[in-house]
Coordinates of C-alpha atoms in Angstrom, one line a residue:
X1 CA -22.0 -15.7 12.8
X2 CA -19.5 -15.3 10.3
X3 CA -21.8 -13.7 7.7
X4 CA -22.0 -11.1 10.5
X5 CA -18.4 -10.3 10.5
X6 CA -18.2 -10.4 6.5
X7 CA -21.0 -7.6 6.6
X8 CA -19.2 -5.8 9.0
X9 CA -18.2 -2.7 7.6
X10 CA -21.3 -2.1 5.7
X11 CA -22.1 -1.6 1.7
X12 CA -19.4 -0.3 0.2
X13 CA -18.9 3.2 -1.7
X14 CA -16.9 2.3 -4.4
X15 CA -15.1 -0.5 -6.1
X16 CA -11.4 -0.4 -7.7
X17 CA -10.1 -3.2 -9.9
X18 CA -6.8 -3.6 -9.2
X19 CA -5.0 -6.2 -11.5
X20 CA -3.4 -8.1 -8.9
X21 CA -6.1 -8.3 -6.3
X22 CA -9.4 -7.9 -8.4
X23 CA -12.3 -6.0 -7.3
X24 CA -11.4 -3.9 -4.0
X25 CA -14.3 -2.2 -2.2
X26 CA -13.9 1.6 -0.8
X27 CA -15.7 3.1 1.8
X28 CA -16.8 6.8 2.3
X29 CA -14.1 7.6 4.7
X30 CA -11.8 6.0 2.9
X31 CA -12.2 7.4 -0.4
X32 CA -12.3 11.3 1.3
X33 CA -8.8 9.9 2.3
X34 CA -7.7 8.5 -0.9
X35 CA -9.1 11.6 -2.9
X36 CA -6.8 13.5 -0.7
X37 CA -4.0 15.5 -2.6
X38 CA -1.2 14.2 -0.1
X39 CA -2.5 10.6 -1.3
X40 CA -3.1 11.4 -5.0
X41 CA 0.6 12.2 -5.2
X42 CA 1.0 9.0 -5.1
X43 CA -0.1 8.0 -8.3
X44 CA 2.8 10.3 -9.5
X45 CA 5.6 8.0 -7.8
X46 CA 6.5 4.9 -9.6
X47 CA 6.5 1.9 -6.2
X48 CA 9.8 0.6 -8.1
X49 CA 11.9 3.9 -8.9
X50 CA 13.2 3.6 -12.5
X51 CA 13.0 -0.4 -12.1
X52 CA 11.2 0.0 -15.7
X53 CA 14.3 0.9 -17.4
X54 CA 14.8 -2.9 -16.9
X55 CA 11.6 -4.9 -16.5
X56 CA 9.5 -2.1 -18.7
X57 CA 6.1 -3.7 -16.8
X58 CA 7.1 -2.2 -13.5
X59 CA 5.4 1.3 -13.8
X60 CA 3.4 0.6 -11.4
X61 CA 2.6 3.6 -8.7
X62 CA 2.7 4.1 -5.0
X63 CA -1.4 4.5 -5.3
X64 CA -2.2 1.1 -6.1
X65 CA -0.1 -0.6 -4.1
X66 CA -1.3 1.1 -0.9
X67 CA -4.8 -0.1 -1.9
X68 CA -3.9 -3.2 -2.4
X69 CA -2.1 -3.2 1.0
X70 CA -5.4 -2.3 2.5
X71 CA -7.0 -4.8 1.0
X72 CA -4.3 -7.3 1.9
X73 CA -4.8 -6.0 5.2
X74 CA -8.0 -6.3 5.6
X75 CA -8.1 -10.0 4.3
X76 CA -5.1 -10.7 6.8
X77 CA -7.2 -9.5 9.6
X78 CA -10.6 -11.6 8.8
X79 CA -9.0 -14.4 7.5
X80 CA -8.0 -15.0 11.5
X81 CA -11.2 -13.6 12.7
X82 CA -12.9 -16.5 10.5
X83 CA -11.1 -19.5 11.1
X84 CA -10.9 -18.9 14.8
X85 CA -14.9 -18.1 14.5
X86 CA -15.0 -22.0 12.5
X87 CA -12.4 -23.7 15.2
X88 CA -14.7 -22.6 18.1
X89 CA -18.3 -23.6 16.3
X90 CA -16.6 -26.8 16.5
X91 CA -16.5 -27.0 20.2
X92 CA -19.9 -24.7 21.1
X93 CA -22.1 -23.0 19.6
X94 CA -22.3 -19.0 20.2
X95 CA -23.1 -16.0 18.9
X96 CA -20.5 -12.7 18.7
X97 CA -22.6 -9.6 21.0
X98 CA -22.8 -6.5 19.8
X99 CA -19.7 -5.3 21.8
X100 CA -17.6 -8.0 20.0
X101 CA -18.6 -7.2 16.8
X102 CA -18.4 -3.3 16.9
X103 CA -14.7 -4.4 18.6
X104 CA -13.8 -6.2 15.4
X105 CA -15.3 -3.9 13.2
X106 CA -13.1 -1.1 15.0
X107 CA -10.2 -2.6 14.5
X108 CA -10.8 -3.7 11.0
X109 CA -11.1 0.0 10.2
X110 CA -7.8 0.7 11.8
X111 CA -6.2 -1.9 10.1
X112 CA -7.5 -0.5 6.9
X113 CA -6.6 2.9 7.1
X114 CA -3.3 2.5 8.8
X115 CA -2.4 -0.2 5.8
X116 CA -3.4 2.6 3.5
X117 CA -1.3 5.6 4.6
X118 CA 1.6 3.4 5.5
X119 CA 3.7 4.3 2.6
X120 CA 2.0 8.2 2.1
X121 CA 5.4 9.9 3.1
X122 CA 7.5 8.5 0.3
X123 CA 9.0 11.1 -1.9
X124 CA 10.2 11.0 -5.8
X125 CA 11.5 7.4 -7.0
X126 CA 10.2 6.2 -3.4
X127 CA 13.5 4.8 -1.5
X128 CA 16.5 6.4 -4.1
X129 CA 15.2 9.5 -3.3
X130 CA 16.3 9.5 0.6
X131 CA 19.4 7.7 -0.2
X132 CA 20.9 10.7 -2.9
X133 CA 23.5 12.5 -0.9
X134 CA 22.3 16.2 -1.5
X135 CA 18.8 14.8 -0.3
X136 CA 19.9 12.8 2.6
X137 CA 22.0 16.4 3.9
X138 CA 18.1 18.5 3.4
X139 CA 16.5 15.6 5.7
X140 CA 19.2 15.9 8.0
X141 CA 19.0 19.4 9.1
X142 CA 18.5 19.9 12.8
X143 CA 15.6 22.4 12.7
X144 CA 13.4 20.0 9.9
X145 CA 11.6 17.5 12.3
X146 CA 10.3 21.0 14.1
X147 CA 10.0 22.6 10.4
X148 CA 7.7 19.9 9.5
X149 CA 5.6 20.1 12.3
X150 CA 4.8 23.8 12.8
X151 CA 1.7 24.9 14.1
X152 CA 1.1 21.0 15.2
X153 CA 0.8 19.0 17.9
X154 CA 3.4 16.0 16.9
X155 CA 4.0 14.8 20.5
X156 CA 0.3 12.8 20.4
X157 CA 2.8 10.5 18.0
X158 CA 6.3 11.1 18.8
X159 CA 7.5 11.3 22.5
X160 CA 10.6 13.4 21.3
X161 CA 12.3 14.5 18.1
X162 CA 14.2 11.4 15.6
X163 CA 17.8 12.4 14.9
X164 CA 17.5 11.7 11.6
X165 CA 14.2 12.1 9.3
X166 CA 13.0 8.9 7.2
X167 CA 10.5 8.6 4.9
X168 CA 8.4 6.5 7.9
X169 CA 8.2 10.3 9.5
X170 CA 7.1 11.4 6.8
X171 CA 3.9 9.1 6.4
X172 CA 2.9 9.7 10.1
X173 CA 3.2 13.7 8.8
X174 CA 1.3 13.0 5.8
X175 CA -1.3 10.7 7.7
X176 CA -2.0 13.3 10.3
X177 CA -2.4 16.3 7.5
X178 CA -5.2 13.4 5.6
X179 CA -6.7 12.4 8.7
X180 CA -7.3 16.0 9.9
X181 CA -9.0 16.4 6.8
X182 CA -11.8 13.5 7.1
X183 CA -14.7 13.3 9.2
X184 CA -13.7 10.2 11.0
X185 CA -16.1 11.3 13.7
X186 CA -18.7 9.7 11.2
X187 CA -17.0 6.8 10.7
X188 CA -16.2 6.3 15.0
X189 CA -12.9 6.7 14.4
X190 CA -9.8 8.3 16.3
X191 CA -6.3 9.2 14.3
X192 CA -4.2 8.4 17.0
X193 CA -5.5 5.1 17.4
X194 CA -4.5 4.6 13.1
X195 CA -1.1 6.5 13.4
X196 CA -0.4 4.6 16.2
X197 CA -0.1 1.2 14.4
X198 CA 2.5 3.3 12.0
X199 CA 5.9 2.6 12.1
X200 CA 8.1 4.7 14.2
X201 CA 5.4 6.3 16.5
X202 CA 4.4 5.7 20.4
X203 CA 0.6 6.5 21.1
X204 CA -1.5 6.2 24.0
X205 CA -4.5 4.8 22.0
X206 CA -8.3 6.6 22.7
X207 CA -10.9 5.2 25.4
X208 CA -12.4 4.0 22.5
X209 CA -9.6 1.6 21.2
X210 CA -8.9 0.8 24.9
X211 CA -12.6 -0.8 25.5
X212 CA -12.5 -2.3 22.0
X213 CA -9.0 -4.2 23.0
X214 CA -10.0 -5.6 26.1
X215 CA -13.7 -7.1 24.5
X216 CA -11.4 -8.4 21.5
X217 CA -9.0 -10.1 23.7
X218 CA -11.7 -11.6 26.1
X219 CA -13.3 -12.9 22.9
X220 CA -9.6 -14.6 21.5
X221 CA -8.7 -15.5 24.5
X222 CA -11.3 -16.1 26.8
X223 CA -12.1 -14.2 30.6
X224 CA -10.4 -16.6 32.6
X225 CA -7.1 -16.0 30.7
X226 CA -7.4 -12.2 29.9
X227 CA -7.5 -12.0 34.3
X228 CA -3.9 -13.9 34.4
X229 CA -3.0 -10.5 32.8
X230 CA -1.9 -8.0 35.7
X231 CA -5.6 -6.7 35.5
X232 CA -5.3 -6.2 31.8
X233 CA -3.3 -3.3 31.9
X234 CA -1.5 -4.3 29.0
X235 CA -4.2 -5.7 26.9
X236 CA -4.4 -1.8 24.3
X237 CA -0.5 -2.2 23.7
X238 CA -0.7 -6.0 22.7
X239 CA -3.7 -5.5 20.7
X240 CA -2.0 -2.8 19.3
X241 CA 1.3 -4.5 18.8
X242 CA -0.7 -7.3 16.9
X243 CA -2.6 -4.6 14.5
X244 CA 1.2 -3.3 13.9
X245 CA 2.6 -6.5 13.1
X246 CA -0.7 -6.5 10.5
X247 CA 0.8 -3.8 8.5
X248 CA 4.6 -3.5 9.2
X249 CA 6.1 -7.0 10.3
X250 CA 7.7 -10.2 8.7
X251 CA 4.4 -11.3 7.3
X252 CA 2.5 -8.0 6.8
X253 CA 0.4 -6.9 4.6
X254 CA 3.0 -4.7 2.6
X255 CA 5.4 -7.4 2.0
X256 CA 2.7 -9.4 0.6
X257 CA 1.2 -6.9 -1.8
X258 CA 4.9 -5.5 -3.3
X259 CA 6.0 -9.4 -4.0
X260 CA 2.9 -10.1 -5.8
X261 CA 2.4 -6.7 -7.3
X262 CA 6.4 -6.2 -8.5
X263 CA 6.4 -9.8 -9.7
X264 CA 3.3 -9.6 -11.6
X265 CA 4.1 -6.2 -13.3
X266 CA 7.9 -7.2 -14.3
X267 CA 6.7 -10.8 -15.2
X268 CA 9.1 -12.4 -13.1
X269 CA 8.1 -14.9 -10.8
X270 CA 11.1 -16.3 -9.2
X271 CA 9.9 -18.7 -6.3
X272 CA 6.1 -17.8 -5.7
X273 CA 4.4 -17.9 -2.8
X274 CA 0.2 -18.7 -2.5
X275 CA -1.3 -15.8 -0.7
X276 CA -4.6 -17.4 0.2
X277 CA -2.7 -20.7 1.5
X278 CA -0.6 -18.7 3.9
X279 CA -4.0 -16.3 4.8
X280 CA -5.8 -19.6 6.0
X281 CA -3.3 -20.9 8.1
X282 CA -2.8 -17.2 10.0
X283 CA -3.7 -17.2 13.3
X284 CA -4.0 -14.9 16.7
X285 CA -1.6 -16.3 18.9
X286 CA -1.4 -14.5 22.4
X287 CA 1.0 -15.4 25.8
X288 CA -0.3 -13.4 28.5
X289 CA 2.7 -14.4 30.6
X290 CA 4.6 -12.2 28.5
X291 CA 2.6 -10.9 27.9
X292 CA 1.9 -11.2 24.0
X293 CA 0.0 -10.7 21.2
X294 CA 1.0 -11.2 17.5
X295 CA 0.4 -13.6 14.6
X296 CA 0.6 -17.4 15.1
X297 CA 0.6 -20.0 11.9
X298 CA -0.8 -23.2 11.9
X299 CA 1.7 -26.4 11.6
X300 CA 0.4 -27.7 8.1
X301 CA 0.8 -23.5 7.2
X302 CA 4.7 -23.6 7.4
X303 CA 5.3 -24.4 4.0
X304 CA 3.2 -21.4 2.4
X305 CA 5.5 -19.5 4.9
X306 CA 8.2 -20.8 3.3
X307 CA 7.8 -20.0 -0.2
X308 CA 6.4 -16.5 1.5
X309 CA 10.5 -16.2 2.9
X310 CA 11.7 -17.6 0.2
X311 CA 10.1 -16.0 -2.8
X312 CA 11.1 -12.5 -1.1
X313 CA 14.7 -14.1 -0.7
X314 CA 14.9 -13.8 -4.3
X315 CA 12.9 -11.0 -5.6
X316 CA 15.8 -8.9 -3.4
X317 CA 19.1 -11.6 -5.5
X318 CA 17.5 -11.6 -9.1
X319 CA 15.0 -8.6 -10.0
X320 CA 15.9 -5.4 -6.7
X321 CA 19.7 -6.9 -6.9
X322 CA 19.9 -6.9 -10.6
X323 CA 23.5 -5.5 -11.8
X324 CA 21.5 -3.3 -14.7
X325 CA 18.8 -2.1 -12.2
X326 CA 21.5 -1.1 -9.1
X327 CA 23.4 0.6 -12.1
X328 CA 20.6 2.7 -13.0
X329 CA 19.8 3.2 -9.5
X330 CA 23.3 5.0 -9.1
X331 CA 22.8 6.7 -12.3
X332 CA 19.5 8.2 -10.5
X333 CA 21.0 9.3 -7.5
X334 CA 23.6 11.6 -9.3
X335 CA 21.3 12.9 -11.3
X336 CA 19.0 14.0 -8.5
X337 CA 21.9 15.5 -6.8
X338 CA 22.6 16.9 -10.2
X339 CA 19.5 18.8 -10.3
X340 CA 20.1 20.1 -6.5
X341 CA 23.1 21.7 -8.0
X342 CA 20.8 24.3 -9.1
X343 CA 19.8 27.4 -6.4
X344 CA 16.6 27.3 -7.5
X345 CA 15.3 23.7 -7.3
X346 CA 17.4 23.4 -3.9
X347 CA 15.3 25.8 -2.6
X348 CA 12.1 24.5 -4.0
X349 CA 12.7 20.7 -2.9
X350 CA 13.9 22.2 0.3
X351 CA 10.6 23.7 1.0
X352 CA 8.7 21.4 0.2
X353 CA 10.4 18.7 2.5
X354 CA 9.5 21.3 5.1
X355 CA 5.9 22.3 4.4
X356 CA 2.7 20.4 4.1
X357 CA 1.3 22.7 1.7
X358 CA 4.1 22.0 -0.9
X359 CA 4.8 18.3 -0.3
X360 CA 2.1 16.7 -2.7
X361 CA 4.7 18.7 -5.3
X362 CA 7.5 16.3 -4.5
X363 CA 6.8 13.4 -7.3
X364 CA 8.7 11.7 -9.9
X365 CA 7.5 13.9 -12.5
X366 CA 8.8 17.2 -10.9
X367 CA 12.7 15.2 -11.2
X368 CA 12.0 13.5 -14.6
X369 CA 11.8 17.1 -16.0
X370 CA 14.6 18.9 -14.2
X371 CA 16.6 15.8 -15.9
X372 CA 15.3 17.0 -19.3
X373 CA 16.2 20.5 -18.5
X374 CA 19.4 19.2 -17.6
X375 CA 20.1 17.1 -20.6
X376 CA 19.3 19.2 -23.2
X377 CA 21.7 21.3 -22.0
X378 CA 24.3 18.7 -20.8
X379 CA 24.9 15.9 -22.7
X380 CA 27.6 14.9 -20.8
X381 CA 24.9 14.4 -17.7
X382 CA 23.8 12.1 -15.4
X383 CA 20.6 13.4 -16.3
X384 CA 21.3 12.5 -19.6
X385 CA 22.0 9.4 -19.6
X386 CA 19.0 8.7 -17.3
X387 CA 16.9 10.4 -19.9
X388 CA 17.8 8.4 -23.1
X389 CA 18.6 4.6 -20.7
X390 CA 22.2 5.3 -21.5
X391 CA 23.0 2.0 -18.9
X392 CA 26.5 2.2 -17.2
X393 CA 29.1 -0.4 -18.6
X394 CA 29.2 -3.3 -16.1
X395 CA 32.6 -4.7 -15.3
X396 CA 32.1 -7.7 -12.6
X397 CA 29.8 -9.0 -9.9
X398 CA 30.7 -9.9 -5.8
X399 CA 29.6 -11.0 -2.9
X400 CA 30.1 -10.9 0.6
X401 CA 33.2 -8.0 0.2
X402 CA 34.5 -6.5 3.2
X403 CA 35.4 -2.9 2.7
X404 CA 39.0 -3.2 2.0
X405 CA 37.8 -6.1 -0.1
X406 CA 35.7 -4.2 -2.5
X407 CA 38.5 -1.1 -2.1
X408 CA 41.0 -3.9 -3.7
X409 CA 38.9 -5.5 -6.4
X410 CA 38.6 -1.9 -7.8
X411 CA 41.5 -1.0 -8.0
X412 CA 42.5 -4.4 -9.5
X413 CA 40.2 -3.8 -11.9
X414 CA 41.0 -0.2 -12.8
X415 CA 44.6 -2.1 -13.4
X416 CA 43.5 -4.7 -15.7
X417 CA 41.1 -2.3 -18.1
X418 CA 43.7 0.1 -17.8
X419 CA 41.4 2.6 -16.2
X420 CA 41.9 5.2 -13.6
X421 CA 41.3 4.0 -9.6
X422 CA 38.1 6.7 -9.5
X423 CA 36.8 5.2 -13.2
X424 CA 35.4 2.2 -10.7
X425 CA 32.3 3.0 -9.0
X426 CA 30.7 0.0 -7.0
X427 CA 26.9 -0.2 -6.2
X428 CA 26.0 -2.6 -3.2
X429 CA 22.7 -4.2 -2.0
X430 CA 22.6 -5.6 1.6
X431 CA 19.9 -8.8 1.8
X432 CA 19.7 -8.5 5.3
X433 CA 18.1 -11.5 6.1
X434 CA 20.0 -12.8 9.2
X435 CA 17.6 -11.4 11.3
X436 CA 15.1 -13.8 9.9
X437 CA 14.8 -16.7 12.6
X438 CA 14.9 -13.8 15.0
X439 CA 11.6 -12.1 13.6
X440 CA 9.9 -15.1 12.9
X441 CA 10.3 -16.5 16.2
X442 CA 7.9 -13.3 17.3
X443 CA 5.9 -15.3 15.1
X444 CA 4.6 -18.9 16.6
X445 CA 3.6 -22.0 15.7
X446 CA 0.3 -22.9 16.7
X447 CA 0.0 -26.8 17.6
X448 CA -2.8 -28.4 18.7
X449 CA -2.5 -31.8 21.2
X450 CA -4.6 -34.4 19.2
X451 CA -7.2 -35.7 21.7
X452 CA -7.4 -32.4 24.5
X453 CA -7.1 -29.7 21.6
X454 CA -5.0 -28.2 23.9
X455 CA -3.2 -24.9 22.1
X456 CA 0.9 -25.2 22.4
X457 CA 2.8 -21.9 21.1
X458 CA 6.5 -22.8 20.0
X459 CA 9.1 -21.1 18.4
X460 CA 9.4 -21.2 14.5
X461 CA 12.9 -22.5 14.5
X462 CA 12.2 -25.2 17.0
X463 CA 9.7 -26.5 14.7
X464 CA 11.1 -25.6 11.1
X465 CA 14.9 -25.9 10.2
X466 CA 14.2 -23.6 6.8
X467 CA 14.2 -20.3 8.5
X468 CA 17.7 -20.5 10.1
X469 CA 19.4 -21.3 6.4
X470 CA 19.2 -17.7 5.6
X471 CA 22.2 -15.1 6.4
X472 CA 22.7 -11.6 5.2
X473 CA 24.2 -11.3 1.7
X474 CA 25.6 -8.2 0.4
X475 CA 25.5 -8.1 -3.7
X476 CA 28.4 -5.9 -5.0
X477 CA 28.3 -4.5 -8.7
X478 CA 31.6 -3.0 -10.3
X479 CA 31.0 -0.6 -13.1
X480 CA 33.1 1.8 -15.3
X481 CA 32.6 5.3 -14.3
X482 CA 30.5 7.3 -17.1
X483 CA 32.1 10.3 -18.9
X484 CA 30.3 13.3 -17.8
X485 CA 30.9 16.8 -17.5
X486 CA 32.5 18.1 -13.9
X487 CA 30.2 21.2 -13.5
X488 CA 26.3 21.3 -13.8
X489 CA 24.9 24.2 -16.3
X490 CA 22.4 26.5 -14.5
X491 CA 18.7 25.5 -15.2
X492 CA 17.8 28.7 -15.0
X493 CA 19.5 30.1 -18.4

């Protein structure tokens, strides 16, 4: 039975090595997706901005690490098909129909796909790039949700326009442009059943994904329970909530890829977490009361979980959070609104924030040669210093400021040095992590009664005390403003 759902998606096309994950197979809709130009871009957008100008491993791209979210994905998703497949051989002996297996087979496909194009919208030096000032004002234009859409149908994924443009609207964009593009007709596929599991969109899912959610439930969670369900009205939008929670959610597939992948390619491996432990103690959990679907984890599972939490608790404190890397982080933002100074590439980035055709142009390489351009004929530069790792001076470390707390530490320590009050600049990082034991208690703990087998749902932080030691934790760096130039030169001399 299981060697039926391990053979479910057929022989595969193609096979990548990735150095984190190993071999990871391809198949042929997949690859017409990845050869995409949209997606190719990718591999021109480093996943850690200029992260690299500190831990010189961390090159690695955008590309790779949405593969290797697919693959996480994918693992995620049979890893709980599996063991529940071994729990119930335990108890009776059965074989999966054809309508449960092409179910499961359905909605390992969506898992896949969505997990690949979940990240397809970021832009040059991924997250920096949205937060640079001159950037952040082009994204925020009234008329560029419509701008970006024109000529499409974008209520199949929004139900009305986002106030503000993030870089999550820009991989439903991006995802819908790919998808267009592949015959997912051969593959038995629908794009609004792949978008929907996307962050930031509201679909109402195809027959197709409807039929396949109500066989999938009935199979996790048996006929008698599935009817408790208002007539199962709701089944699509928990099965849907669960496929979600798959690639965007406290334990998603994501998060598990960028921890391994950032901590393997800068060396550091602060706290560690085992990613096949935590993967064989996942497990559907559902609450039709609720009703519910999501992810449940096994008691003896909690303390992979833990070094899961953990282990991303620090990779935000020692490597994101690191006073050289936030510096260089600022450094990057001026620059890029450096090189928006200039008419020209205003314009250019402008259009291409607005129109598909000229998107796949927006990568790091376009910015790191505007910041050549830039420095050679600025030293005094932003660009400059980016360009030859010129670092800015660091001057003290904080945590936990309120405004008028950090406001008052600079200017006591423009006093001290001697220095101007604008000659401070701060950079800030919020660990939000407060919100932990309120996320992960959308997460359950599956228990078992010894002698019935009877499954019991229960809160993580009824069961675990770890989860609730975590609060948010703002990291403030004080630095000493570099000495550049007040005006930017035209690039076009």
């Amino acid at each position: 039975m299981r060697r039926a759902v391990n053979d479910l998606l057929g022989a595969y096309d193609k096979l990548i090595m990735d150095p984190v994950h190993g071999g990871i197979p391809l198949y042929r809709h997949e690859i017409q997706v990845i050869d995409h130009p949209l997606f190719q871009r990718l591999r021109n957008i480093c996943q850690n901005d200029i992260l690299s100008l500190v831990f010189p491993g961390a090159t690695h791209s955008r590309f790779l690490h949405s593969i290797g979210v697919m693959h996480v994905g994918t693992r995620m998703f049979r890893s709980m098909i599996d063991a529940y497949l071994r729990e119930r051989q335990l108890s009776e002996q059965t074989e999966l129909s054809l309508n449960q297996l092409d179910a499961i087979d359905y909605l390992a496909k969506i898992i896949r796909l969505g997990c690949l194009l979940h990240d397809s919208g970021h832009s040059s030096f991924s997250h920096q790039f949205t937060q640079a000032r001159k950037i952040r004002e082009l994204m925020s234009r009234p008329e560029r949700f419509r701008e970006l859409w024109r000529g499409e149908d974008y209520s199949r994924y929004h139900p009305k326009e986002p106030e503000e443009l993030e870089h999550e609207h820009y991989s439903v964009r991006v995802a819908h442009e790919v998808l267009s593009s592949v015959d997912l007709d051969a593959a038995g596929l629908h794009a609004e059943d792949i978008i929907g599991i996307m962050e930031t969109t509201q679909v109402t899912p195809s027959d197709t994904f409807c039929r396949h959610a109500h066989t999938f439930l009935a199979f996790i969670a048996g006929d008698q329970t599935l009817a408790a369900s208002n007539g199962g009205q709701e089944v699509p939008e928990m099965v849907m909530g669960l496929l979600s929670s798959i690639v965007s959610g406290e334990i998603d597939a994501d998060r598990a890829d960028y921890m391994l992948r950032d901590g393997f390619h800068s060396s550091v491996t602060i706290g560690g977490f085992n990613l096949d432990h935590l993967l064989s103690n996942l497990r559907f959990g559902w609450d039709v009361s609720e009703p519910w679907m999501g992810l449940a984890i096994t008691h003896k599972g909690l303390g992979a979980l833990e070094d899961f939490v953990y282990s991303r608790y620090q990779m935000y404190r020692k490597v994101y959070g690191h006073k050289t890397a936030l510096g260089f982080d600022w450094l990057l933002r001026e620059a890029i609104n450096e090189v928006l100074e200039d008419p020209e590439s205003f314009e250019w980035i402008d259009t291409c924030l607005s129109d598909m055709s000229f998107f796949a142009e927006l990568t790091d390489s376009f910015f790191w040669e505007a910041f050549r351009k830039v420095a050679r004929r600025q030293p005094k530069s932003y660009s400059f210093l980016i360009v030859n790792r010129v670092k800015l001076k660091h001057l003290d470390t904080r945590e936990n400021l309120s405004k008028a707390e950090v406001q008052n530490h600079s200017n006591w320590l423009a006093g001290e040095l001697g220095l101007a009050t604008d000659d401070v600049v701060t950079c800030t990082m919020k660990a939000r992590f407060s919100n932990i034991q309120d996320n992960f208690n959308g997460i359950k703990v599956l228990e078992k009664a010894p002698i019935t087998r009877k499954r019991s749902l229960k809160k993580i932080t009824d069961v675990s005390a770890f989860f609730s030691k975590f609060e948010d934790g703002t990291i403030i760096h004080f630095y000493r403003q570099p000495d550049v130039a007040a005006t930017t030169p035209d690039l076009t001399q």
